[in-house]
Amino acid sequence: MKYFFEEWEKLREALSDKFIFLFLDYDGTLTPLVDNPQDADLSLESRELLRRLKDNSRCKIAITSGRKLEDLKKRVGLEGVLYVGNHGLEIEGTKINFKSPLSLHYLKTLQEIKKDLGTNIISAVRGAFIEDKGLALTLHYRLVDKKDIPRLKDLFRQAMIAYMAKDKICLKDAKMAFEIRPPVRWDKGKVAIWLLARQHFMLQEKINIIPLYIGDDVTDEDAFKALKNKGITVRVDGGAGSSAKYFVKDTSEVFRLLEEIGKVLA
């Protein structure tokens, strides 16, 4: 990966006459990672910057997150942006209101899993907790003592074997967490490609749209791969082995990057 700001002069020139479609993760990208997801509040400065960007006629913003849609909307609090919750299982914005049609059987299975995790892991490993996102579950272990993490992972795998064997769920690694999702082929990469095609159709003009995707998590790698050679992909923290082409060091540099995009659009 290349450091984004070392390549900025060339990138700025490439973006100068383009319609920019910004795809932004929330946790670890727009806000610093925190121990408790409920404490990840968007700063007033970041919200105002996003407001200026989304009001520009040459920019569209999609906030893509593993968070529940309603939670994401409440935290960002802006109209005119696309909200992509639960890794694309829920999408809401201008002229779009999508929710993946999941079976009652799956939703029942999800609650069974939540109960199993509570019995076998939450009560056994201090610091672990479950985030119920309606259409998915996340088992967080950021607060678990390092020496207990291997045991937690073993317990988790054992608890999931029966569900995985029957293809009842899909498991994904995340930062200090496990994502439990429906067994459907739908992720941040497929969502980004779909929304990009939709934007081309909505503009109904031969406008050159370039996607710019910024994320920090394992779940963002699907988007980095999907958008390869189609746009600009940026990993926050420069994680080794990422499929992103560029990286920035932290969320403060994400803010700086977005400020530079604002100048290009001015």
Short mmCIF file of C-alpha atoms in Angstrom, two decimals:
data_model
loop_
_atom_site.label_atom_id
_atom_site.label_comp_id
_atom_site.label_asym_id
_atom_site.label_seq_id
_atom_site.Cartn_x
_atom_site.Cartn_y
_atom_site.Cartn_z
CA MET A 1 0.00 0.00 0.00
CA LYS A 2 1.04 3.57 -0.63
CA TYR A 3 0.69 6.36 1.88
CA PHE A 4 -2.27 8.41 0.64
CA PHE A 5 -0.81 11.86 1.24
CA GLU A 6 2.42 11.04 -0.58
CA GLU A 7 0.30 10.37 -3.67
CA TRP A 8 -2.18 13.18 -3.11
CA GLU A 9 -0.95 15.53 -5.84
CA LYS A 10 -1.53 12.89 -8.53
CA LEU A 11 -4.84 11.83 -6.99
CA ARG A 12 -6.08 15.39 -6.73
CA GLU A 13 -5.52 15.90 -10.44
CA ALA A 14 -7.38 12.65 -11.22
CA LEU A 15 -10.33 13.75 -9.08
CA SER A 16 -10.50 17.35 -10.26
CA ASP A 17 -13.30 16.87 -12.82
CA LYS A 18 -14.98 13.77 -11.41
CA PHE A 19 -18.18 13.03 -9.51
CA ILE A 20 -16.91 11.51 -6.26
CA PHE A 21 -18.85 8.71 -4.59
CA LEU A 22 -17.58 8.50 -1.00
CA PHE A 23 -18.00 5.22 0.83
CA LEU A 24 -17.12 5.65 4.51
CA ASP A 25 -17.01 3.10 7.29
CA TYR A 26 -18.08 4.42 10.69
CA ASP A 27 -16.20 2.81 13.59
CA GLY A 28 -12.45 3.23 13.25
CA THR A 29 -12.86 5.49 10.22
CA LEU A 30 -15.17 8.40 11.03
CA THR A 31 -14.77 7.81 14.76
CA PRO A 32 -11.87 6.31 16.75
CA LEU A 33 -12.31 2.74 17.93
CA VAL A 34 -13.55 2.55 21.51
CA ASP A 35 -14.06 -0.31 23.96
CA ASN A 36 -17.85 0.06 23.99
CA PRO A 37 -19.57 0.62 20.60
CA GLN A 38 -22.16 2.82 22.33
CA ASP A 39 -19.43 5.36 23.10
CA ALA A 40 -18.46 5.92 19.44
CA ASP A 41 -19.93 9.37 18.86
CA LEU A 42 -19.35 11.40 15.71
CA SER A 43 -17.69 14.73 16.46
CA LEU A 44 -19.43 17.98 15.58
CA GLU A 45 -16.52 18.88 13.29
CA SER A 46 -16.82 15.60 11.38
CA ARG A 47 -20.59 15.95 11.03
CA GLU A 48 -20.22 19.48 9.66
CA LEU A 49 -17.55 18.33 7.21
CA LEU A 50 -19.81 15.52 5.99
CA ARG A 51 -22.66 18.02 5.66
CA ARG A 52 -20.58 20.25 3.40
CA LEU A 53 -19.49 17.31 1.27
CA LYS A 54 -22.97 15.83 0.81
CA ASP A 55 -24.37 19.25 -0.16
CA ASN A 56 -21.93 19.44 -3.08
CA SER A 57 -23.50 18.51 -6.42
CA ARG A 58 -20.41 16.50 -7.38
CA CYS A 59 -20.44 14.25 -4.34
CA LYS A 60 -22.50 11.39 -2.94
CA ILE A 61 -21.86 9.82 0.47
CA ALA A 62 -22.66 6.30 1.67
CA ILE A 63 -21.93 5.44 5.30
CA THR A 64 -21.28 1.69 5.28
CA SER A 65 -21.25 -0.06 8.63
CA GLY A 66 -21.90 -3.27 10.48
CA ARG A 67 -24.10 -1.29 12.84
CA LYS A 68 -27.86 -1.56 12.85
CA LEU A 69 -29.39 0.93 10.42
CA GLU A 70 -31.33 2.94 12.99
CA ASP A 71 -28.28 3.21 15.23
CA LEU A 72 -26.15 4.41 12.31
CA LYS A 73 -28.72 7.03 11.24
CA LYS A 74 -29.02 8.34 14.78
CA ARG A 75 -25.25 8.69 15.18
CA VAL A 76 -24.59 10.43 11.86
CA GLY A 77 -27.79 12.47 11.86
CA LEU A 78 -27.67 13.81 8.31
CA GLU A 79 -30.26 13.75 5.54
CA GLY A 80 -29.21 13.24 1.95
CA VAL A 81 -26.67 10.49 2.58
CA LEU A 82 -27.03 6.75 2.05
CA TYR A 83 -27.01 4.66 5.20
CA VAL A 84 -25.80 1.10 4.74
CA GLY A 85 -26.40 -0.87 7.93
CA ASN A 86 -25.62 -4.47 8.86
CA HIS A 87 -23.04 -4.70 6.06
CA GLY A 88 -25.70 -3.99 3.45
CA LEU A 89 -28.63 -5.97 4.81
CA GLU A 90 -30.35 -2.62 5.40
CA ILE A 91 -30.00 0.43 3.14
CA GLU A 92 -31.84 3.73 3.37
CA GLY A 93 -31.47 7.07 1.63
CA THR A 94 -32.87 9.22 -1.17
CA LYS A 95 -35.26 7.05 -3.21
CA ILE A 96 -34.09 3.84 -1.57
CA ASN A 97 -35.39 1.81 1.34
CA PHE A 98 -34.03 -1.72 1.28
CA LYS A 99 -34.14 -4.50 3.85
CA SER A 100 -32.95 -7.99 3.03
CA PRO A 101 -35.87 -10.45 3.12
CA LEU A 102 -34.73 -12.91 5.77
CA SER A 103 -36.76 -15.92 6.86
CA LEU A 104 -38.40 -16.22 10.24
CA HIS A 105 -36.41 -19.44 10.62
CA TYR A 106 -33.13 -17.52 10.36
CA LEU A 107 -34.26 -14.87 12.83
CA LYS A 108 -35.29 -17.61 15.25
CA THR A 109 -31.89 -19.27 14.79
CA LEU A 110 -30.19 -15.95 15.54
CA GLN A 111 -31.95 -15.70 18.89
CA GLU A 112 -31.01 -19.32 19.67
CA ILE A 113 -27.38 -18.43 18.99
CA LYS A 114 -27.63 -15.36 21.19
CA LYS A 115 -28.90 -17.53 24.02
CA ASP A 116 -26.16 -20.14 23.44
CA LEU A 117 -23.42 -17.50 23.43
CA GLY A 118 -24.79 -16.02 26.63
CA THR A 119 -24.68 -19.40 28.34
CA ASN A 120 -21.38 -20.71 26.95
CA ILE A 121 -19.26 -17.58 26.48
CA ILE A 122 -20.61 -14.41 28.09
CA SER A 123 -21.01 -16.10 31.46
CA ALA A 124 -17.64 -17.87 31.12
CA VAL A 125 -15.32 -15.18 29.72
CA ARG A 126 -15.16 -11.83 31.45
CA GLY A 127 -15.33 -8.82 29.12
CA ALA A 128 -17.09 -10.54 26.21
CA PHE A 129 -20.44 -9.10 25.17
CA ILE A 130 -23.02 -9.48 22.42
CA GLU A 131 -24.35 -6.69 20.21
CA ASP A 132 -27.79 -7.60 18.85
CA LYS A 133 -28.30 -5.81 15.53
CA GLY A 134 -31.63 -7.33 14.63
CA LEU A 135 -30.53 -9.03 11.42
CA ALA A 136 -27.12 -10.03 12.76
CA LEU A 137 -25.12 -10.51 15.95
CA THR A 138 -21.63 -9.39 16.92
CA LEU A 139 -19.60 -11.05 19.64
CA HIS A 140 -17.12 -8.45 20.92
CA TYR A 141 -13.97 -9.41 22.82
CA ARG A 142 -12.08 -6.11 22.88
CA LEU A 143 -12.48 -5.98 26.68
CA VAL A 144 -11.41 -9.60 27.22
CA ASP A 145 -8.05 -10.20 28.91
CA LYS A 146 -5.48 -11.23 26.28
CA LYS A 147 -4.79 -14.53 28.01
CA ASP A 148 -8.50 -15.45 27.76
CA ILE A 149 -8.93 -14.69 24.04
CA PRO A 150 -7.73 -18.13 22.77
CA ARG A 151 -10.24 -19.83 25.09
CA LEU A 152 -13.02 -17.50 23.91
CA LYS A 153 -12.25 -18.32 20.28
CA ASP A 154 -12.29 -22.05 21.00
CA LEU A 155 -15.61 -21.76 22.81
CA PHE A 156 -17.04 -19.70 19.96
CA ARG A 157 -15.99 -22.20 17.29
CA GLN A 158 -17.46 -25.07 19.29
CA ALA A 159 -20.74 -23.20 19.72
CA MET A 160 -20.97 -22.42 15.99
CA ILE A 161 -20.10 -25.86 14.56
CA ALA A 162 -23.67 -27.16 14.39
CA TYR A 163 -25.03 -23.95 12.84
CA MET A 164 -22.25 -23.78 10.25
CA ALA A 165 -22.62 -27.45 9.32
CA LYS A 166 -26.23 -26.83 8.31
CA ASP A 167 -25.45 -23.53 6.52
CA LYS A 168 -27.74 -21.65 8.87
CA ILE A 169 -25.36 -18.69 9.29
CA CYS A 170 -22.30 -16.97 7.87
CA LEU A 171 -19.37 -16.04 10.11
CA LYS A 172 -17.00 -13.13 9.50
CA ASP A 173 -13.99 -11.92 11.44
CA ALA A 174 -13.94 -8.27 12.45
CA LYS A 175 -11.66 -6.17 14.65
CA MET A 176 -11.71 -7.90 18.04
CA ALA A 177 -15.11 -9.35 17.18
CA PHE A 178 -16.98 -12.06 15.32
CA GLU A 179 -19.88 -11.22 13.01
CA ILE A 180 -22.79 -13.68 12.76
CA ARG A 181 -24.82 -12.98 9.63
CA PRO A 182 -27.37 -14.66 7.37
CA PRO A 183 -26.03 -17.18 4.81
CA VAL A 184 -26.40 -14.82 1.85
CA ARG A 185 -23.78 -13.64 -0.63
CA TRP A 186 -24.01 -9.97 0.20
CA ASP A 187 -21.20 -7.88 1.63
CA LYS A 188 -19.75 -4.36 1.56
CA GLY A 189 -18.09 -5.03 -1.79
CA LYS A 190 -21.25 -6.14 -3.56
CA VAL A 191 -23.15 -3.26 -1.96
CA ALA A 192 -20.58 -0.73 -3.21
CA ILE A 193 -20.74 -2.05 -6.78
CA TRP A 194 -24.56 -2.04 -6.72
CA LEU A 195 -24.81 1.51 -5.34
CA LEU A 196 -22.22 2.71 -7.84
CA ALA A 197 -24.24 1.29 -10.75
CA ARG A 198 -27.39 2.82 -9.28
CA GLN A 199 -25.72 6.24 -9.08
CA HIS A 200 -24.69 6.03 -12.74
CA PHE A 201 -28.31 5.29 -13.66
CA MET A 202 -29.76 8.07 -11.49
CA LEU A 203 -27.50 10.76 -12.95
CA GLN A 204 -28.62 9.77 -16.47
CA GLU A 205 -25.64 11.61 -17.88
CA LYS A 206 -22.21 10.61 -19.11
CA ILE A 207 -20.55 11.78 -15.92
CA ASN A 208 -17.34 10.13 -14.83
CA ILE A 209 -17.98 8.79 -11.33
CA ILE A 210 -15.07 7.67 -9.21
CA PRO A 211 -15.64 5.73 -5.98
CA LEU A 212 -13.47 6.52 -2.97
CA TYR A 213 -13.81 3.90 -0.24
CA ILE A 214 -12.31 4.38 3.23
CA GLY A 215 -12.43 1.69 5.91
CA ASP A 216 -10.41 0.10 8.68
CA ASP A 217 -11.92 -3.33 9.26
CA VAL A 218 -11.63 -6.84 7.90
CA THR A 219 -15.17 -6.44 6.59
CA ASP A 220 -14.03 -3.55 4.37
CA GLU A 221 -11.64 -5.83 2.49
CA ASP A 222 -14.54 -7.12 0.36
CA ALA A 223 -15.05 -3.56 -0.89
CA PHE A 224 -11.34 -2.98 -1.45
CA LYS A 225 -11.25 -6.07 -3.68
CA ALA A 226 -14.49 -5.24 -5.50
CA LEU A 227 -13.36 -1.69 -6.30
CA LYS A 228 -9.85 -2.62 -7.40
CA ASN A 229 -9.04 -0.75 -10.64
CA LYS A 230 -12.41 1.00 -10.38
CA GLY A 231 -11.58 3.74 -7.89
CA ILE A 232 -9.56 4.76 -4.85
CA THR A 233 -9.43 2.47 -1.81
CA VAL A 234 -7.95 3.58 1.51
CA ARG A 235 -7.24 1.48 4.58
CA VAL A 236 -7.15 3.24 7.94
CA ASP A 237 -4.14 2.17 10.04
CA GLY A 238 -2.36 0.51 7.12
CA GLY A 239 -3.08 -3.06 8.17
CA ALA A 240 -0.66 -5.56 6.65
CA GLY A 241 -2.03 -7.63 3.80
CA SER A 242 -4.87 -5.27 2.93
CA SER A 243 -6.27 -5.17 -0.60
CA ALA A 244 -6.57 -1.37 -0.41
CA LYS A 245 -4.24 0.60 -2.66
CA TYR A 246 -3.58 3.39 -0.15
CA PHE A 247 -3.52 3.88 3.59
CA VAL A 248 -3.80 6.63 6.18
CA LYS A 249 -2.57 6.32 9.73
CA ASP A 250 -5.66 7.07 11.81
CA THR A 251 -9.05 8.78 12.00
CA SER A 252 -7.48 12.23 12.23
CA GLU A 253 -5.96 11.62 8.81
CA VAL A 254 -9.35 10.50 7.51
CA PHE A 255 -10.66 13.91 8.54
CA ARG A 256 -7.73 15.58 6.77
CA LEU A 257 -8.38 13.47 3.66
CA LEU A 258 -12.04 14.49 3.59
CA GLU A 259 -11.04 18.13 3.98
CA GLU A 260 -8.84 17.78 0.91
CA ILE A 261 -11.72 16.21 -1.01
CA GLY A 262 -13.81 19.22 -0.04
CA LYS A 263 -11.20 21.53 -1.56
CA VAL A 264 -11.21 19.52 -4.80
CA LEU A 265 -14.99 19.84 -5.00
CA ALA A 266 -15.01 23.57 -4.25
#
